[in-house]
Short mmCIF file of C-alpha atoms in Angstrom, two decimals:
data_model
loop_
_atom_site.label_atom_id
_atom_site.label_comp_id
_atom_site.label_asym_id
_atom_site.label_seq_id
_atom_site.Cartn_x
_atom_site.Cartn_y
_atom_site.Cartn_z
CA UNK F 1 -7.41 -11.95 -5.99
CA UNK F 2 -5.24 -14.89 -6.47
CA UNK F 3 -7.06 -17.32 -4.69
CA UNK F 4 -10.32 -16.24 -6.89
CA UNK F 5 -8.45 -16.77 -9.88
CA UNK F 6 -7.49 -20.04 -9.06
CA UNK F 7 -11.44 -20.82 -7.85
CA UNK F 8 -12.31 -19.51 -11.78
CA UNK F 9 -9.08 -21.72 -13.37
CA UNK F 10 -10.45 -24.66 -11.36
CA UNK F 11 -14.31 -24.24 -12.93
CA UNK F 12 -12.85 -23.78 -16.45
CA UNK F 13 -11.40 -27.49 -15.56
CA UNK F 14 -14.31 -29.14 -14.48
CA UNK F 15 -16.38 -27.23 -17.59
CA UNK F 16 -13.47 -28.74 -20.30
CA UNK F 17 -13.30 -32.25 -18.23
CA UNK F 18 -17.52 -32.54 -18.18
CA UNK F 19 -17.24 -31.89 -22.04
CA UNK F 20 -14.42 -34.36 -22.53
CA UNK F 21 -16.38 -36.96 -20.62
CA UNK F 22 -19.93 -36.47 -22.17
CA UNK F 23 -18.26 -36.21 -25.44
CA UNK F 24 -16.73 -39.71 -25.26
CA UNK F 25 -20.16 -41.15 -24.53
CA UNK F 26 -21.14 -42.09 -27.50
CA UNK F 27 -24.91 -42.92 -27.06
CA UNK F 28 -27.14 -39.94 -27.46
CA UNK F 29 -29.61 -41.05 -24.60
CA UNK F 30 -26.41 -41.59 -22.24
CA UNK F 31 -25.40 -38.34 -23.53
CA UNK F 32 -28.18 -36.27 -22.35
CA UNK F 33 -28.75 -37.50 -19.00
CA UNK F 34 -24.85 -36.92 -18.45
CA UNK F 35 -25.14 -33.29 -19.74
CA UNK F 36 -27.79 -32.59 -17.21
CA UNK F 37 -26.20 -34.38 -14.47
CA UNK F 38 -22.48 -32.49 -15.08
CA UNK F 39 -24.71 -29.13 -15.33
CA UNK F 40 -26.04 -29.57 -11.62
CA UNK F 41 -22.82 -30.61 -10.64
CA UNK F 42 -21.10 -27.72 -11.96
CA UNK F 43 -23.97 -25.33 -10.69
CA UNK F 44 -23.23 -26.97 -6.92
CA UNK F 45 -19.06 -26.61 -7.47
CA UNK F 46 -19.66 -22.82 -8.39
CA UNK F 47 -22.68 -21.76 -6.22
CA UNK F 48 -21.73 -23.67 -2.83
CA UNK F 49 -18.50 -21.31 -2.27
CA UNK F 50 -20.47 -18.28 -3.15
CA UNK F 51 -23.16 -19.50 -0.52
CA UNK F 52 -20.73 -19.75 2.06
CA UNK F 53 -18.75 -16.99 1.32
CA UNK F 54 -22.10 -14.50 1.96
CA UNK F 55 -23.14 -15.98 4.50
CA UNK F 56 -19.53 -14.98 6.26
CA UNK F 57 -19.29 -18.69 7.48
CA UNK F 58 -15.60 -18.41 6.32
CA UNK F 59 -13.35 -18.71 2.96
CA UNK F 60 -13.46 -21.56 0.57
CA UNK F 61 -11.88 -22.60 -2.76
CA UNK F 62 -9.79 -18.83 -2.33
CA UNK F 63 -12.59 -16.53 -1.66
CA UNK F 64 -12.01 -14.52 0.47
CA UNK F 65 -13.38 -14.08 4.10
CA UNK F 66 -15.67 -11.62 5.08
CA UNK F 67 -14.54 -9.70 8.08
CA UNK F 68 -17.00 -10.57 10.94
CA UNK F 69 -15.90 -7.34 12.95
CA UNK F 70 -13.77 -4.39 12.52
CA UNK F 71 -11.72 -2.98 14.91
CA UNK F 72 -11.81 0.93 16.25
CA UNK F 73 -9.15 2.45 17.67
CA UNK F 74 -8.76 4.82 20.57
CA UNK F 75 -7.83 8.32 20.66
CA UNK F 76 -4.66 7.32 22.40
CA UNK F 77 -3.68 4.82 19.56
CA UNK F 78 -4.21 6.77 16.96
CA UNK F 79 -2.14 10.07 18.69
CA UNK F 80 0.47 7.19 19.04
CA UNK F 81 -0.22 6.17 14.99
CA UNK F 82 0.46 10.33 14.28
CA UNK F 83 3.65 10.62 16.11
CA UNK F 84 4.91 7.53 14.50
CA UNK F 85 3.95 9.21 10.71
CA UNK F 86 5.62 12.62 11.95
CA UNK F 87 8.74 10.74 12.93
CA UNK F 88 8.70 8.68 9.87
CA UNK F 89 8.28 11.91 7.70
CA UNK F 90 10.89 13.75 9.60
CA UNK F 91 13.54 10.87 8.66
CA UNK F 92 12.48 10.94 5.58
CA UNK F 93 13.14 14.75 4.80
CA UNK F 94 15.68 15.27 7.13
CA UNK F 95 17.58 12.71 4.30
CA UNK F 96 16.06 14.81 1.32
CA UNK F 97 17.48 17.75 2.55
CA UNK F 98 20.74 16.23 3.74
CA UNK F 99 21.65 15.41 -0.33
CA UNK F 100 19.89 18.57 -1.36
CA UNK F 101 22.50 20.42 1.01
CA UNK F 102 25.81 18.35 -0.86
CA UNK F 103 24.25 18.71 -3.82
CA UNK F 104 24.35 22.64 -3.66
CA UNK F 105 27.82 22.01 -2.65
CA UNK F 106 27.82 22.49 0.54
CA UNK F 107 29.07 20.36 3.22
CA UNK F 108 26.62 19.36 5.71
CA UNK F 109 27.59 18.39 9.83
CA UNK F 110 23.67 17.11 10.12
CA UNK F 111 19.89 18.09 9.74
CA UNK F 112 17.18 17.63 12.08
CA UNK F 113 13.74 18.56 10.58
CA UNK F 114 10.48 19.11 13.16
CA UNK F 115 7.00 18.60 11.53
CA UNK F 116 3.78 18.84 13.47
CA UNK F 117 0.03 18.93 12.23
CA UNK F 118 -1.82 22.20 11.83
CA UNK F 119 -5.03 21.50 11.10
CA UNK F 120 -5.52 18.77 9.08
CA UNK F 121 -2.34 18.65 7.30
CA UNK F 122 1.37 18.52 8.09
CA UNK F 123 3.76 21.32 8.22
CA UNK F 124 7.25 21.83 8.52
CA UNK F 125 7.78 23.82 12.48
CA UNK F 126 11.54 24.43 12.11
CA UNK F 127 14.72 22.69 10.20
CA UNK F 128 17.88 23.18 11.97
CA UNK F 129 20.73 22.31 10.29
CA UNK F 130 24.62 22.15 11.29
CA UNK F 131 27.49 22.92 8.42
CA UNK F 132 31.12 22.85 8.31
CA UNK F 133 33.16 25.82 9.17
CA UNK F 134 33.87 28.31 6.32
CA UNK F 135 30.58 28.09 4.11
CA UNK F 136 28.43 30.55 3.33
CA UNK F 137 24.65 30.20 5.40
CA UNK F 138 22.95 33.05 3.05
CA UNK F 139 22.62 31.53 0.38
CA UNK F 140 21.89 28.04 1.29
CA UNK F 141 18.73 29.79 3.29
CA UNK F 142 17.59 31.46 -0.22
CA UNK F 143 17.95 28.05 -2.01
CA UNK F 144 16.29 26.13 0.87
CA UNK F 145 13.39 28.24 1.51
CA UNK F 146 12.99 28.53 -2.39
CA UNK F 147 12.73 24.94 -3.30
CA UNK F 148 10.85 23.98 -0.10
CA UNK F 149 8.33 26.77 -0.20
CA UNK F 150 8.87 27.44 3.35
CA UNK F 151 9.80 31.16 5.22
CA UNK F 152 13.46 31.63 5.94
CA UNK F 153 12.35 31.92 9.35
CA UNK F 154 12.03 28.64 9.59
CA UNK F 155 15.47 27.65 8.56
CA UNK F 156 17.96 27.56 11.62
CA UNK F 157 22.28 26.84 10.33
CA UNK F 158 24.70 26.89 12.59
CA UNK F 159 28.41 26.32 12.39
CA UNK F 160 30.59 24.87 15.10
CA UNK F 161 32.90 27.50 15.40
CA UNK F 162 30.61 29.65 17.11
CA UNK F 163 29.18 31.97 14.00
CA UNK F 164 25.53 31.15 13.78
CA UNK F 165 23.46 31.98 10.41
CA UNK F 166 20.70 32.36 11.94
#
């Protein structure tokens, strides 16, 4: 869009300088011929980039170029593309939940979140998450599932001293 606005700033230009010039003429019959020629002109400056421009023979004066071809992608990028957006997701919550879990006051060990698609949308498979020894797993569970909409059956703390919360 920049590079049309510039095209547009550059014709206002030419209109103001055309003026200017015709205006210090100060014969009429000079005057009119010069008119008519700066119209043409200025009909050429704005019409030639527009020509080429839909004709896809490439950008000019900031218009943009018209894509010639697109590209498709194969099954096998776009499983790769998926697993890339699950992982990214994944990070993404397993960091949401991480502060959710200090700020209920409880001291989390780590998170680890597993999304997968079911259909056509994404859904949470399983969170496991790890807490220091001593805290209470009950009602983090009530407060997870809660907020995330989720079953507590998908909710998985552990603590390293061997009592799961499970």
């Amino acid at each position: 869009m920049l590079g049309v606005q510039q095209w547009i700033y550059r014709v206002l230009y030419l209109i103001i300088f055309m003026n200017l010039f015709v205006q210090l003429v100060h014969k009429e019959s000079y005057g009119r011929y010069l008119r008519v020629a700066a119209g043409w002109l200025l009909a050429l400056y704005i019409l030639n980039p527009i020509a080429q421009w839909l004709s896809g023979s490439g950008s000019l004066d900031g218009l943009p170029e018209i894509p010639q071809a697109t590209e498709e992608l194969t099954g096998e990028e776009l499983s790769g593309m998926d697993g890339r957006m699950l992982a990214y997701y994944e990070q993404g919550m397993e960091e949401q939940i991480l502060q959710f879990i200090r700020d209920e006051g409880y001291e989390p060990l780590g998170v680890r979140v597993s999304l997968a698609y079911q259909g056509d949308t994404m859904g949470i498979t399983g969170i496991w998450i790890s807490l220091a020894p001593g805290q209470e797993v009950a009602p983090l569970k009530e407060s997870l599932s809660s907020y995330y909409h989720i079953s507590q059956d998908l909710l998985y703390v552990t603590i390293p001293d061997g009592a799961s919360g499970q």
